[in-house]
PDB file of C-alpha atoms in Angstrom:
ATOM      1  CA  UNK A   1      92.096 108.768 153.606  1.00  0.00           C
ATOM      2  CA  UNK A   2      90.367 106.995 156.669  1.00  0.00           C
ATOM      3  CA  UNK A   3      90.199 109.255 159.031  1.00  0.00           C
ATOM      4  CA  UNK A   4      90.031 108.395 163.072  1.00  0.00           C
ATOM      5  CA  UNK A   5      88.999 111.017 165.621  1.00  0.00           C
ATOM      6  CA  UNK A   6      89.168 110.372 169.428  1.00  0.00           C
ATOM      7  CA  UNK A   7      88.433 113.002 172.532  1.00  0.00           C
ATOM      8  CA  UNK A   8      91.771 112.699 174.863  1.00  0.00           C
ATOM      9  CA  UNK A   9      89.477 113.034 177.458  1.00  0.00           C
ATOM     10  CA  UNK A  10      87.636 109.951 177.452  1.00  0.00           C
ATOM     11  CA  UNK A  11      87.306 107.354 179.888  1.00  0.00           C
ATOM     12  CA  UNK A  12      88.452 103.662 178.927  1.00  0.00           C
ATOM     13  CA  UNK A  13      84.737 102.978 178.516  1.00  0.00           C
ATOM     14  CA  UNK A  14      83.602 105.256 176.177  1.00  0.00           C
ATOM     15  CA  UNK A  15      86.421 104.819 173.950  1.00  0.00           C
ATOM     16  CA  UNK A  16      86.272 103.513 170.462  1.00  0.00           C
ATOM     17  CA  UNK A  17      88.173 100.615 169.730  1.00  0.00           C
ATOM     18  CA  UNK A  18      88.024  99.102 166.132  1.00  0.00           C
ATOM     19  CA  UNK A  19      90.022  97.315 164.331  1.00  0.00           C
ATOM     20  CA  UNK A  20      90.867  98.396 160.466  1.00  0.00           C
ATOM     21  CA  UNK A  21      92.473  97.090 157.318  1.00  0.00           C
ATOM     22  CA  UNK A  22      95.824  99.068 156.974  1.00  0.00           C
ATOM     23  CA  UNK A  23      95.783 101.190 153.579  1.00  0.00           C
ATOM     24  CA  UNK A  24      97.135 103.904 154.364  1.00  0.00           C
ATOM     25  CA  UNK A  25     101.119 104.911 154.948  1.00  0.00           C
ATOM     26  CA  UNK A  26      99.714 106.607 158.513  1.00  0.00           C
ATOM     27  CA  UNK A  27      98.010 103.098 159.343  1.00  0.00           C
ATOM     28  CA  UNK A  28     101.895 101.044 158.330  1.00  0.00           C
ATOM     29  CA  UNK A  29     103.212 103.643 160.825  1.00  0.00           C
ATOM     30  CA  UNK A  30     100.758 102.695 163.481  1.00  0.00           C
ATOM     31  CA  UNK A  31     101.610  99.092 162.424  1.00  0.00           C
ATOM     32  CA  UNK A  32     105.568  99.308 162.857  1.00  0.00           C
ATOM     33  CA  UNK A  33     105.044 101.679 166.503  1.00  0.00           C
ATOM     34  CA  UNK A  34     102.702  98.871 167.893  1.00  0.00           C
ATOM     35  CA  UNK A  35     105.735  95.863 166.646  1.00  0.00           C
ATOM     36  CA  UNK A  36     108.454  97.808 167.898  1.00  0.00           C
ATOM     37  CA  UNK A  37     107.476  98.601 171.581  1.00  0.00           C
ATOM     38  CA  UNK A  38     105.837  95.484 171.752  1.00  0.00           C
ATOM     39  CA  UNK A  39     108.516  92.773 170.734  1.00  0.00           C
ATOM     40  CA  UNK A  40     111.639  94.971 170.387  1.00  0.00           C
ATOM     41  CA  UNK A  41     111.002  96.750 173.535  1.00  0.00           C
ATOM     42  CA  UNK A  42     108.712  94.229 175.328  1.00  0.00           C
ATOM     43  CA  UNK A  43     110.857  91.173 174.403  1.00  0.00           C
ATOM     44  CA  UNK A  44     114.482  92.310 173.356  1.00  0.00           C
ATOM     45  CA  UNK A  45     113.893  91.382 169.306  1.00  0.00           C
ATOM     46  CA  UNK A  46     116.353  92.778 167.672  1.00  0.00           C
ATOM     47  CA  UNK A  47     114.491  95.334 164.531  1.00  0.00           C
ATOM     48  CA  UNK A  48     116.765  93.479 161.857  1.00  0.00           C
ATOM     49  CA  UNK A  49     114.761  89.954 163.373  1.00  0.00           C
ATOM     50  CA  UNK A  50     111.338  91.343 164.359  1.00  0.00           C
ATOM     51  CA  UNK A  51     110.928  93.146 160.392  1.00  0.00           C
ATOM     52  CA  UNK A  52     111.753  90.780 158.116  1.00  0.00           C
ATOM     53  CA  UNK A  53     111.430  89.435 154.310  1.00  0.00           C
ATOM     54  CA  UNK A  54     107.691  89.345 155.129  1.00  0.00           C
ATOM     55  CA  UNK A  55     107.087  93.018 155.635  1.00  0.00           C
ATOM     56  CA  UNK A  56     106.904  94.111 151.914  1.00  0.00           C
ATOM     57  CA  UNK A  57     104.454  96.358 150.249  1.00  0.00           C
ATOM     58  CA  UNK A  58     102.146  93.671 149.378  1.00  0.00           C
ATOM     59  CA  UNK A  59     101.972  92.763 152.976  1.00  0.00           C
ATOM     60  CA  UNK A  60      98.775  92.919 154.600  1.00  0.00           C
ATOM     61  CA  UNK A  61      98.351  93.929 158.057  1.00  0.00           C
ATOM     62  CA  UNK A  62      95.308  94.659 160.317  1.00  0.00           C
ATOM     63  CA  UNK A  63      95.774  97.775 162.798  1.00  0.00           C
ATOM     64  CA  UNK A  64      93.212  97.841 165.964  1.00  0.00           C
ATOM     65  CA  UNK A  65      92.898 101.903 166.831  1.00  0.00           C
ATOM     66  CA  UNK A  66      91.996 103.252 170.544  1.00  0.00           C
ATOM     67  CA  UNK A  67      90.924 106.505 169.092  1.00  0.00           C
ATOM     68  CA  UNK A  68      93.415 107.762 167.389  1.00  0.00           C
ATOM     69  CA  UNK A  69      96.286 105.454 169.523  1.00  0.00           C
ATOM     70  CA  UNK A  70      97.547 102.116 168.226  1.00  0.00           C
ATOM     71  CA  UNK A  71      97.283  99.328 170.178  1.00  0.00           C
ATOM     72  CA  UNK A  72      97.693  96.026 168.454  1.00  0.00           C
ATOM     73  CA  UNK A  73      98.308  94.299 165.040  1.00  0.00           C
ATOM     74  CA  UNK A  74      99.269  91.596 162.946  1.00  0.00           C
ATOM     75  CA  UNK A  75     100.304  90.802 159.612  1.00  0.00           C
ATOM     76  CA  UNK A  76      98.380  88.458 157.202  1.00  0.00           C
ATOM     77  CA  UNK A  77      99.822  86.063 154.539  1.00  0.00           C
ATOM     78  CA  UNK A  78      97.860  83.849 151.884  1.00  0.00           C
ATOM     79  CA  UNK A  79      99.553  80.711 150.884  1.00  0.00           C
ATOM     80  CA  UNK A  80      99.488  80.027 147.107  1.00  0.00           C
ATOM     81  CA  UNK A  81      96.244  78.412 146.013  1.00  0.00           C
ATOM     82  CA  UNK A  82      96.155  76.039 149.108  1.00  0.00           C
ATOM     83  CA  UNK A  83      93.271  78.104 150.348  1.00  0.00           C
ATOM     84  CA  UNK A  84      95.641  78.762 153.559  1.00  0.00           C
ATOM     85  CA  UNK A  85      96.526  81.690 155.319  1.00  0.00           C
ATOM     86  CA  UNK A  86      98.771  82.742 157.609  1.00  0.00           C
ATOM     87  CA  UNK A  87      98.320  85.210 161.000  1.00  0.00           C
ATOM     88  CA  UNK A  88     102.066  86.240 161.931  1.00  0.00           C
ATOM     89  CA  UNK A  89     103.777  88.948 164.264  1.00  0.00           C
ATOM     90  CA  UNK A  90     100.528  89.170 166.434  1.00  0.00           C
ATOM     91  CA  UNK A  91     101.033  91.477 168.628  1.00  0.00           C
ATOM     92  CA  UNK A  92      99.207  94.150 171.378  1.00  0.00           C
ATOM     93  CA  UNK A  93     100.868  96.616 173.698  1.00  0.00           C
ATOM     94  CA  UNK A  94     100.888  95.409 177.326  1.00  0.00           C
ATOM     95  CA  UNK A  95      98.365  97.663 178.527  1.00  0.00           C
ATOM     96  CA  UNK A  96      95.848  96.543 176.257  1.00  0.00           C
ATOM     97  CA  UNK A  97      96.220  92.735 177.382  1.00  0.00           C
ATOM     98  CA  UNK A  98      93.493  90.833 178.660  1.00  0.00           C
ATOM     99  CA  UNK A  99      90.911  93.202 177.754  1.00  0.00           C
ATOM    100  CA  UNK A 100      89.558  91.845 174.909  1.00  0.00           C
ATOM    101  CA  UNK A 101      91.625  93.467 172.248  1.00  0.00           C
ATOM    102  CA  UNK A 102      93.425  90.594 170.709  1.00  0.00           C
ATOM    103  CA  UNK A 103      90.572  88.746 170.118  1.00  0.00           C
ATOM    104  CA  UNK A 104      88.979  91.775 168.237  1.00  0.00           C
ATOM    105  CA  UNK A 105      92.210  91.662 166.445  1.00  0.00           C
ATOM    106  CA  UNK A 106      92.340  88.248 165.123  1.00  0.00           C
ATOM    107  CA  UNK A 107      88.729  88.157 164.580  1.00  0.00           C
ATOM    108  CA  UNK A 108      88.995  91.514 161.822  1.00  0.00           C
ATOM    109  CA  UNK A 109      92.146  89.122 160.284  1.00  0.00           C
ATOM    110  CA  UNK A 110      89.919  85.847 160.306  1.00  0.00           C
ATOM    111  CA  UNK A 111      86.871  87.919 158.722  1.00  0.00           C
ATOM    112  CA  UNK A 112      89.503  89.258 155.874  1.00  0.00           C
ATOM    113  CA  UNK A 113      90.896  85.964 155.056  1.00  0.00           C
ATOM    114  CA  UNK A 114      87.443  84.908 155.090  1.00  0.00           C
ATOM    115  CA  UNK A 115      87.013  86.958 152.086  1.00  0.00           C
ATOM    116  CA  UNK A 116      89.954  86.215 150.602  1.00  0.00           C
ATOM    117  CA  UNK A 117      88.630  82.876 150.580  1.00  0.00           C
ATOM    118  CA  UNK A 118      91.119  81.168 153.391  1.00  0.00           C
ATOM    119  CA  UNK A 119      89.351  78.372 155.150  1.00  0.00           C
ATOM    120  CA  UNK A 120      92.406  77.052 157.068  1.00  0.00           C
ATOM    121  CA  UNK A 121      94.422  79.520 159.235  1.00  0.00           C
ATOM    122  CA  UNK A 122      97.614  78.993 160.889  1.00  0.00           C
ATOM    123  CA  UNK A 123      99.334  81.142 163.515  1.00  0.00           C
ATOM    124  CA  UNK A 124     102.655  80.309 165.178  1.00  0.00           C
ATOM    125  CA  UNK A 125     102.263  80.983 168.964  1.00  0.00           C
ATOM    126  CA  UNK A 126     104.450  82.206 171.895  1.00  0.00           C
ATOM    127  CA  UNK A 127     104.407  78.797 174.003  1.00  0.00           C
ATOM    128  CA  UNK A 128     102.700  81.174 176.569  1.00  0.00           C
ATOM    129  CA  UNK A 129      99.682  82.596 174.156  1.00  0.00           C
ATOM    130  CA  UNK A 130      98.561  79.203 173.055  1.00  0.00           C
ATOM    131  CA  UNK A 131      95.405  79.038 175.662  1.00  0.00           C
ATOM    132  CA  UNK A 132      94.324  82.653 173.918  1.00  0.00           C
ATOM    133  CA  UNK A 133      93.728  81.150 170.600  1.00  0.00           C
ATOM    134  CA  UNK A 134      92.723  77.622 171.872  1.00  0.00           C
ATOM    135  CA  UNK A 135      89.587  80.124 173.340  1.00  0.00           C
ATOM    136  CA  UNK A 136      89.426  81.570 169.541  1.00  0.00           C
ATOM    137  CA  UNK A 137      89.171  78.000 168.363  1.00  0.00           C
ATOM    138  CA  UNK A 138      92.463  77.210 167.536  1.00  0.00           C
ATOM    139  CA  UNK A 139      93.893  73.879 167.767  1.00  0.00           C
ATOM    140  CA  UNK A 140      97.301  73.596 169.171  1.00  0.00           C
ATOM    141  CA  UNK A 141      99.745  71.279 167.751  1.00  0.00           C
ATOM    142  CA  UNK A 142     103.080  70.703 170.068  1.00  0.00           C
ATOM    143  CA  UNK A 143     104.600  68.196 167.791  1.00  0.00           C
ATOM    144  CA  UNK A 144     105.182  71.097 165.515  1.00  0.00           C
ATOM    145  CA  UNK A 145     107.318  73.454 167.322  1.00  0.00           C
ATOM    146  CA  UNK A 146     110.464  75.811 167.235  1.00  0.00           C
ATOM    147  CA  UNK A 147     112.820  77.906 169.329  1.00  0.00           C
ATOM    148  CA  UNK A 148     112.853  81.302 168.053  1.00  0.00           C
ATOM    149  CA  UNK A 149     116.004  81.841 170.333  1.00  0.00           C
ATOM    150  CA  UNK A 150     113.355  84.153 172.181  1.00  0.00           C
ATOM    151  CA  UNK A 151     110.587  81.984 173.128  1.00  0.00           C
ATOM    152  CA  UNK A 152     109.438  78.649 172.557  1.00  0.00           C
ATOM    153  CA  UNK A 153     107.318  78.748 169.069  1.00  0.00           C
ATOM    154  CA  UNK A 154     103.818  76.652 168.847  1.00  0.00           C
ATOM    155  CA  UNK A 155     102.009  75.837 165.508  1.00  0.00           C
ATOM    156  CA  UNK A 156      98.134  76.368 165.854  1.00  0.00           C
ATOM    157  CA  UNK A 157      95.549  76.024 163.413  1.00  0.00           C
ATOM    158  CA  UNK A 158      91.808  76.354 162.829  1.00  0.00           C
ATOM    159  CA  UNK A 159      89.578  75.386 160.065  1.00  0.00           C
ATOM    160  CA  UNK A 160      86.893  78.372 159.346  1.00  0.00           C
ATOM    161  CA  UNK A 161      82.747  78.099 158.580  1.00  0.00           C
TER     162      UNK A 161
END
């Protein structure tokens, strides 16, 4: 078992943010706390919509850890032999916006698909996120959108090195 270790007493700038592959049952825990105050709490999803067909046991999801708190994740999906993958349900706790921590996040999922041998990535953006991962390299595309019945849904992709 990983195991994390953080001094409550910290200030913000001596804390230890990283960002880890979720193996362990404690790490899918951190994983559903982060999705549920996030987009159930944070933007009304109903649980039945926000976990879906996608969150099985051969899911694979990337955790990012202040300490011992989690603060952000997403879950990753390969696409049959296309050499595609797939960053979905991206998501980090308000307080941890705009400080760097999604882009730690989708840079631990990029270097994992990486492995995995991905060299195209797609994630399906909040209409209002798009400029984030435009700055990560992403390439918007409006002519392939949806309404989620939440928010306005943008496809973005990026070819990797």
């Amino acid at each position: 078992m990983t195991e994390v270790r953080g001094n409550f007493s910290k200030k913000e700038s001596e804390r230890k943010m990283k960002a880890v592959r979720v193996t362990e049952h404690w790490q899918l825990a951190g994983v559903h706390y982060v999705r549920t105050q996030a987009m159930v709490k944070g933007f009304g999803i109903p649980l039945d919509k926000e976990f879906d067909e996608g969150d099985t046991g051969k899911s694979l999801y990337v955790l990012v850890l202040d300490d011992i708190y989690p603060v952000a994740t997403c879950r990753l999906h390969l696409l049959g032999e296309s050499k595609e993958g797939k960053i979905e349900r991206v998501c980090v706790l308000e307080e941890y916006r705009e400080k760097g921590v999604g882009r730690l996040l989708i840079e631990a999922a990029e270097g994992w698909l990486l492995e995995c041998g991905i060299k195209k990535i797609c994630i399906t953006s909040r209409d209002e996120a798009v400029g984030f991962y435009e700055a990560l390299g992403y390439k918007a595309d409006y002519g392939k959108t949806l309404d989620s019945g939440v928010f306005p849904i943008v496809y973005t992709e990026k070819i990797l090195n």
